[in-house]
PDB file of C-alpha atoms in Angstrom:
ATOM      1  CA  MET R   1     -14.059 -11.965 -10.938  1.00 43.00           C
ATOM      2  CA  GLN R   2     -13.495 -15.703 -10.839  1.00 45.00           C
ATOM      3  CA  THR R   3     -11.439 -16.545 -13.923  1.00 46.00           C
ATOM      4  CA  HIS R   4      -8.990 -19.267 -14.768  1.00 46.00           C
ATOM      5  CA  GLU R   5      -6.153 -16.694 -14.835  1.00 74.00           C
ATOM      6  CA  GLN R   6      -6.073 -15.561 -11.205  1.00 91.00           C
ATOM      7  CA  ARG R   7      -2.369 -15.164 -10.479  1.00 97.00           C
ATOM      8  CA  LEU R   8      -1.836 -12.860  -7.538  1.00 97.00           C
ATOM      9  CA  LEU R   9       1.450 -11.537  -6.164  1.00 98.00           C
ATOM     10  CA  ILE R  10       1.529 -10.405  -2.533  1.00 97.00           C
ATOM     11  CA  VAL R  11       4.347  -7.918  -1.831  1.00 97.00           C
ATOM     12  CA  ASP R  12       4.666  -7.271   1.891  1.00 95.00           C
ATOM     13  CA  ASP R  13       7.483  -7.520   4.433  1.00 90.00           C
ATOM     14  CA  ASP R  14       5.127  -8.781   7.162  1.00 89.00           C
ATOM     15  CA  GLU R  15       5.565 -12.546   6.848  1.00 91.00           C
ATOM     16  CA  MET R  16       2.587 -13.436   9.052  1.00 91.00           C
ATOM     17  CA  PHE R  17       0.247 -11.159   7.082  1.00 91.00           C
ATOM     18  CA  CYS R  18       1.531 -12.728   3.831  1.00 93.00           C
ATOM     19  CA  HIS R  19       0.983 -16.249   5.162  1.00 94.00           C
ATOM     20  CA  VAL R  20      -2.601 -15.544   6.259  1.00 93.00           C
ATOM     21  CA  LEU R  21      -3.542 -13.681   3.071  1.00 95.00           C
ATOM     22  CA  ASN R  22      -1.849 -16.297   0.875  1.00 96.00           C
ATOM     23  CA  ARG R  23      -3.776 -19.111   2.533  1.00 96.00           C
ATOM     24  CA  ALA R  24      -7.115 -17.298   2.328  1.00 95.00           C
ATOM     25  CA  LEU R  25      -6.711 -16.343  -1.333  1.00 96.00           C
ATOM     26  CA  THR R  26      -5.454 -19.808  -2.308  1.00 96.00           C
ATOM     27  CA  ARG R  27      -8.620 -21.272  -0.769  1.00 95.00           C
ATOM     28  CA  ARG R  28     -10.630 -18.894  -2.968  1.00 94.00           C
ATOM     29  CA  GLY R  29      -9.004 -20.243  -6.130  1.00 94.00           C
ATOM     30  CA  PHE R  30      -6.109 -17.843  -6.652  1.00 96.00           C
ATOM     31  CA  GLU R  31      -2.616 -18.971  -7.588  1.00 97.00           C
ATOM     32  CA  VAL R  32      -0.497 -16.935  -5.163  1.00 97.00           C
ATOM     33  CA  MET R  33       3.178 -16.021  -4.907  1.00 98.00           C
ATOM     34  CA  VAL R  34       4.728 -13.909  -2.153  1.00 97.00           C
ATOM     35  CA  ALA R  35       7.608 -11.428  -2.169  1.00 97.00           C
ATOM     36  CA  HIS R  36       9.007  -9.650   0.876  1.00 95.00           C
ATOM     37  CA  ASP R  37      11.029  -6.899  -0.820  1.00 94.00           C
ATOM     38  CA  ALA R  38      11.196  -4.911  -4.055  1.00 95.00           C
ATOM     39  CA  ASP R  39      13.931  -6.945  -5.765  1.00 95.00           C
ATOM     40  CA  GLN R  40      12.224 -10.233  -4.986  1.00 96.00           C
ATOM     41  CA  ALA R  41       8.889  -8.808  -6.191  1.00 97.00           C
ATOM     42  CA  LEU R  42      10.297  -7.804  -9.583  1.00 97.00           C
ATOM     43  CA  THR R  43      12.049 -11.149 -10.040  1.00 97.00           C
ATOM     44  CA  ILE R  44       8.911 -13.123  -9.192  1.00 98.00           C
ATOM     45  CA  ALA R  45       6.693 -10.831 -11.286  1.00 97.00           C
ATOM     46  CA  ALA R  46       8.856 -11.334 -14.382  1.00 97.00           C
ATOM     47  CA  GLN R  47       8.549 -15.126 -14.090  1.00 97.00           C
ATOM     48  CA  PHE R  48       5.080 -15.537 -12.545  1.00 97.00           C
ATOM     49  CA  LEU R  49       3.340 -12.802 -14.634  1.00 97.00           C
ATOM     50  CA  PRO R  50       0.629 -12.022 -12.066  1.00 98.00           C
ATOM     51  CA  THR R  51      -2.687 -10.609 -13.208  1.00 97.00           C
ATOM     52  CA  MET R  52      -3.117  -8.931  -9.807  1.00 97.00           C
ATOM     53  CA  ALA R  53      -0.844  -7.788  -7.001  1.00 98.00           C
ATOM     54  CA  THR R  54      -1.178  -6.394  -3.520  1.00 97.00           C
ATOM     55  CA  LEU R  55       1.615  -4.000  -2.658  1.00 97.00           C
ATOM     56  CA  ASP R  56       2.491  -2.830   0.837  1.00 94.00           C
ATOM     57  CA  LEU R  57       3.172   0.888   0.943  1.00 90.00           C
ATOM     58  CA  LYS R  58       5.905   0.677   3.559  1.00 87.00           C
ATOM     59  CA  LEU R  59       8.410  -2.065   2.772  1.00 87.00           C
ATOM     60  CA  GLU R  60      11.403  -2.548   5.068  1.00 81.00           C
ATOM     61  CA  HIS R  61      14.046  -1.040   2.772  1.00 82.00           C
ATOM     62  CA  SER R  62      11.862   0.620   0.163  1.00 84.00           C
ATOM     63  CA  SER R  63       8.549   2.215  -0.605  1.00 88.00           C
ATOM     64  CA  GLY R  64       5.706   0.509  -2.389  1.00 92.00           C
ATOM     65  CA  LEU R  65       5.212   3.761  -4.296  1.00 93.00           C
ATOM     66  CA  LYS R  66       8.735   3.491  -5.699  1.00 93.00           C
ATOM     67  CA  LEU R  67       8.169  -0.154  -6.636  1.00 96.00           C
ATOM     68  CA  LEU R  68       4.773   0.405  -8.283  1.00 97.00           C
ATOM     69  CA  PRO R  69       6.001   1.882 -11.624  1.00 97.00           C
ATOM     70  CA  ASP R  70       8.700  -0.804 -11.958  1.00 97.00           C
ATOM     71  CA  LEU R  71       6.171  -3.533 -11.209  1.00 97.00           C
ATOM     72  CA  LEU R  72       3.783  -2.176 -13.850  1.00 97.00           C
ATOM     73  CA  THR R  73       6.641  -1.935 -16.353  1.00 97.00           C
ATOM     74  CA  THR R  74       7.465  -5.592 -15.683  1.00 97.00           C
ATOM     75  CA  VAL R  75       3.825  -6.741 -15.896  1.00 97.00           C
ATOM     76  CA  PRO R  76       1.854  -3.926 -17.600  1.00 96.00           C
ATOM     77  CA  HIS R  77      -1.560  -5.613 -17.399  1.00 95.00           C
ATOM     78  CA  CYS R  78      -1.290  -6.390 -13.691  1.00 96.00           C
ATOM     79  CA  ARG R  79      -3.917  -4.727 -11.509  1.00 96.00           C
ATOM     80  CA  VAL R  80      -2.356  -3.455  -8.279  1.00 97.00           C
ATOM     81  CA  VAL R  81      -4.018  -2.716  -4.947  1.00 97.00           C
ATOM     82  CA  VAL R  82      -1.865  -0.822  -2.461  1.00 96.00           C
ATOM     83  CA  LEU R  83      -2.247  -1.954   1.162  1.00 93.00           C
ATOM     84  CA  THR R  84      -0.983   0.053   4.102  1.00 88.00           C
ATOM     85  CA  GLY R  85      -1.147   0.490   7.826  1.00 82.00           C
ATOM     86  CA  TYR R  86       0.116   4.053   7.282  1.00 79.00           C
ATOM     87  CA  SER R  87      -2.609   5.522   5.110  1.00 81.00           C
ATOM     88  CA  SER R  88      -2.739   9.146   4.107  1.00 83.00           C
ATOM     89  CA  ILE R  89      -4.491  11.144   1.447  1.00 84.00           C
ATOM     90  CA  ALA R  90      -1.155  12.036  -0.165  1.00 85.00           C
ATOM     91  CA  THR R  91      -0.037   8.418  -0.557  1.00 89.00           C
ATOM     92  CA  ALA R  92      -3.490   7.311  -1.767  1.00 91.00           C
ATOM     93  CA  VAL R  93      -3.487   9.979  -4.474  1.00 92.00           C
ATOM     94  CA  GLU R  94       0.065   9.125  -5.540  1.00 92.00           C
ATOM     95  CA  ALA R  95      -0.677   5.385  -5.631  1.00 94.00           C
ATOM     96  CA  ILE R  96      -3.611   5.948  -7.984  1.00 94.00           C
ATOM     97  CA  LYS R  97      -1.605   8.386 -10.138  1.00 95.00           C
ATOM     98  CA  LEU R  98       1.178   5.786 -10.401  1.00 96.00           C
ATOM     99  CA  GLY R  99      -1.244   3.124 -11.636  1.00 95.00           C
ATOM    100  CA  ALA R 100      -2.782   1.348  -8.645  1.00 96.00           C
ATOM    101  CA  VAL R 101      -6.433   0.406  -9.135  1.00 95.00           C
ATOM    102  CA  ASN R 102      -7.273   0.736  -5.450  1.00 95.00           C
ATOM    103  CA  TYR R 103      -5.865   1.612  -2.029  1.00 94.00           C
ATOM    104  CA  LEU R 104      -6.743  -0.254   1.178  1.00 93.00           C
ATOM    105  CA  CYS R 105      -5.962   0.465   4.788  1.00 88.00           C
ATOM    106  CA  LYS R 106      -4.822  -2.413   6.973  1.00 84.00           C
ATOM    107  CA  PRO R 107      -6.114  -4.413   8.624  1.00 83.00           C
ATOM    108  CA  ALA R 108      -7.591  -5.907   5.462  1.00 87.00           C
ATOM    109  CA  ASP R 109      -8.655  -9.484   4.889  1.00 90.00           C
ATOM    110  CA  ALA R 110      -9.003 -11.578   1.744  1.00 93.00           C
ATOM    111  CA  ASP R 111     -12.592 -10.430   1.176  1.00 93.00           C
ATOM    112  CA  ASP R 112     -11.486  -6.776   1.349  1.00 93.00           C
ATOM    113  CA  VAL R 113      -8.703  -7.458  -1.154  1.00 95.00           C
ATOM    114  CA  ILE R 114     -11.020  -9.275  -3.572  1.00 95.00           C
ATOM    115  CA  HIS R 115     -13.582  -6.485  -3.298  1.00 92.00           C
ATOM    116  CA  ALA R 116     -10.855  -3.897  -4.013  1.00 93.00           C
ATOM    117  CA  PHE R 117      -9.951  -5.715  -7.232  1.00 93.00           C
ATOM    118  CA  GLU R 118     -13.603  -6.131  -8.247  1.00 90.00           C
ATOM    119  CA  GLN R 119     -14.448  -2.474  -7.707  1.00 86.00           C
ATOM    120  CA  GLN R 120     -14.111  -1.067 -11.228  1.00 75.00           C
ATOM    121  CA  GLU R 121     -15.387   2.481 -10.669  1.00 78.00           C
ATOM    122  CA  GLY R 122     -15.511   5.102  -7.957  1.00 74.00           C
ATOM    123  CA  ASP R 123     -18.552   5.359  -5.695  1.00 70.00           C
ATOM    124  CA  PRO R 124     -20.155   8.828  -5.784  1.00 76.00           C
ATOM    125  CA  ASN R 125     -22.452   7.763  -2.930  1.00 77.00           C
ATOM    126  CA  ILE R 126     -19.638   7.061  -0.474  1.00 72.00           C
ATOM    127  CA  GLN R 127     -20.476   8.309   2.991  1.00 75.00           C
ATOM    128  CA  LEU R 128     -18.879  11.635   3.851  1.00 69.00           C
ATOM    129  CA  ALA R 129     -17.435  12.276   7.314  1.00 70.00           C
ATOM    130  CA  ASP R 130     -19.683  14.255   9.657  1.00 74.00           C
ATOM    131  CA  ASN R 131     -16.824  16.173  11.184  1.00 76.00           C
ATOM    132  CA  PRO R 132     -13.482  17.467   9.903  1.00 72.00           C
ATOM    133  CA  PRO R 133     -10.264  15.554  10.679  1.00 74.00           C
ATOM    134  CA  SER R 134      -8.500  16.285  13.955  1.00 78.00           C
ATOM    135  CA  ILE R 135      -5.473  18.581  14.049  1.00 80.00           C
ATOM    136  CA  ASN R 136      -3.327  15.515  14.744  1.00 80.00           C
ATOM    137  CA  ARG R 137      -4.661  13.827  11.611  1.00 76.00           C
ATOM    138  CA  ILE R 138      -4.067  16.951   9.524  1.00 80.00           C
ATOM    139  CA  THR R 139      -0.499  17.069  10.858  1.00 83.00           C
ATOM    140  CA  TRP R 140       0.013  13.396   9.932  1.00 79.00           C
ATOM    141  CA  GLU R 141      -1.341  14.030   6.421  1.00 79.00           C
ATOM    142  CA  HIS R 142       0.938  17.057   5.964  1.00 83.00           C
ATOM    143  CA  ILE R 143       4.019  15.128   7.099  1.00 86.00           C
ATOM    144  CA  GLN R 144       3.169  12.324   4.643  1.00 81.00           C
ATOM    145  CA  LYS R 145       2.726  14.830   1.798  1.00 80.00           C
ATOM    146  CA  VAL R 146       6.070  16.531   2.491  1.00 85.00           C
ATOM    147  CA  LEU R 147       7.776  13.134   2.886  1.00 84.00           C
ATOM    148  CA  GLN R 148       6.387  12.099  -0.502  1.00 78.00           C
ATOM    149  CA  GLU R 149       7.616  15.365  -2.063  1.00 81.00           C
ATOM    150  CA  HIS R 150      11.118  14.543  -0.811  1.00 82.00           C
ATOM    151  CA  ASP R 151      11.054  10.942  -2.105  1.00 79.00           C
ATOM    152  CA  GLY R 152      11.019   9.474   1.407  1.00 81.00           C
ATOM    153  CA  ASN R 153      14.194  11.315   2.469  1.00 87.00           C
ATOM    154  CA  ILE R 154      13.781  11.834   6.234  1.00 89.00           C
ATOM    155  CA  SER R 155      16.509  14.496   6.561  1.00 92.00           C
ATOM    156  CA  ALA R 156      15.192  16.596   3.669  1.00 91.00           C
ATOM    157  CA  THR R 157      11.628  16.259   4.971  1.00 91.00           C
ATOM    158  CA  ALA R 158      12.687  17.312   8.483  1.00 91.00           C
ATOM    159  CA  ARG R 159      14.442  20.381   7.062  1.00 93.00           C
ATOM    160  CA  ALA R 160      11.382  21.288   4.990  1.00 92.00           C
ATOM    161  CA  LEU R 161       9.140  20.929   8.049  1.00 91.00           C
ATOM    162  CA  GLY R 162      11.534  22.836  10.286  1.00 93.00           C
ATOM    163  CA  MET R 163      11.887  20.019  12.791  1.00 91.00           C
ATOM    164  CA  HIS R 164      14.692  17.829  14.063  1.00 92.00           C
ATOM    165  CA  ARG R 165      15.224  14.605  12.093  1.00 89.00           C
ATOM    166  CA  ARG R 166      14.840  12.424  15.205  1.00 91.00           C
ATOM    167  CA  THR R 167      11.540  14.091  16.068  1.00 90.00           C
ATOM    168  CA  LEU R 168      10.269  13.340  12.583  1.00 88.00           C
ATOM    169  CA  GLN R 169      11.469   9.733  12.823  1.00 86.00           C
ATOM    170  CA  ARG R 170       9.567   9.286  16.089  1.00 85.00           C
ATOM    171  CA  LYS R 171       6.407  10.718  14.529  1.00 83.00           C
ATOM    172  CA  LEU R 172       6.739   8.418  11.521  1.00 80.00           C
ATOM    173  CA  GLN R 173       7.119   5.304  13.692  1.00 77.00           C
ATOM    174  CA  LYS R 174       3.696   5.871  15.210  1.00 69.00           C
ATOM    175  CA  ARG R 175       0.532   4.628  13.589  1.00 65.00           C
ATOM    176  CA  PRO R 176      -1.497   7.268  11.737  1.00 64.00           C
ATOM    177  CA  VAL R 177      -3.845   9.256  13.888  1.00 61.00           C
ATOM    178  CA  ARG R 178      -7.530   8.427  13.556  1.00 62.00           C
ATOM    179  CA  ARG R 179      -9.729  11.103  12.104  1.00 57.00           C
TER     180      ARG R 179
END
């Protein structure tokens, strides 16, 4: 994938993660720019014209899923990999439907990101889990799906799930449950 046109935009509100990833990708020959929010990402994208972008799913005041279509409208030929510490099946499916070429769970390093961009096709030989997900994981996935259906609106999601808004907020602040 080494070409002379390797402009990569990192969109993530975690400044330390951005710094580390920026440094690692710059060392590998990429020209890198960083944005910490949606507005900054669109402004930089319009000027920088990245060929690739990593997009955090959970930005401080926005969602990477909401930014993704706008980013691809601004730079239509940009290949986007969504990165998240809050992975779920629902958000992975939506990211791909919205135009992302891949979806990575954090922690991810520069090699993982490069591999995600290089991977052109799905892998039918991917290893399947030996056991079904835990009830806690299924609950997490369901909450993420309903949250997505309500465009990230916590109050509407809580009503749809039949739970108090504060309870839902506490559940969402926790890391996703392991399988």
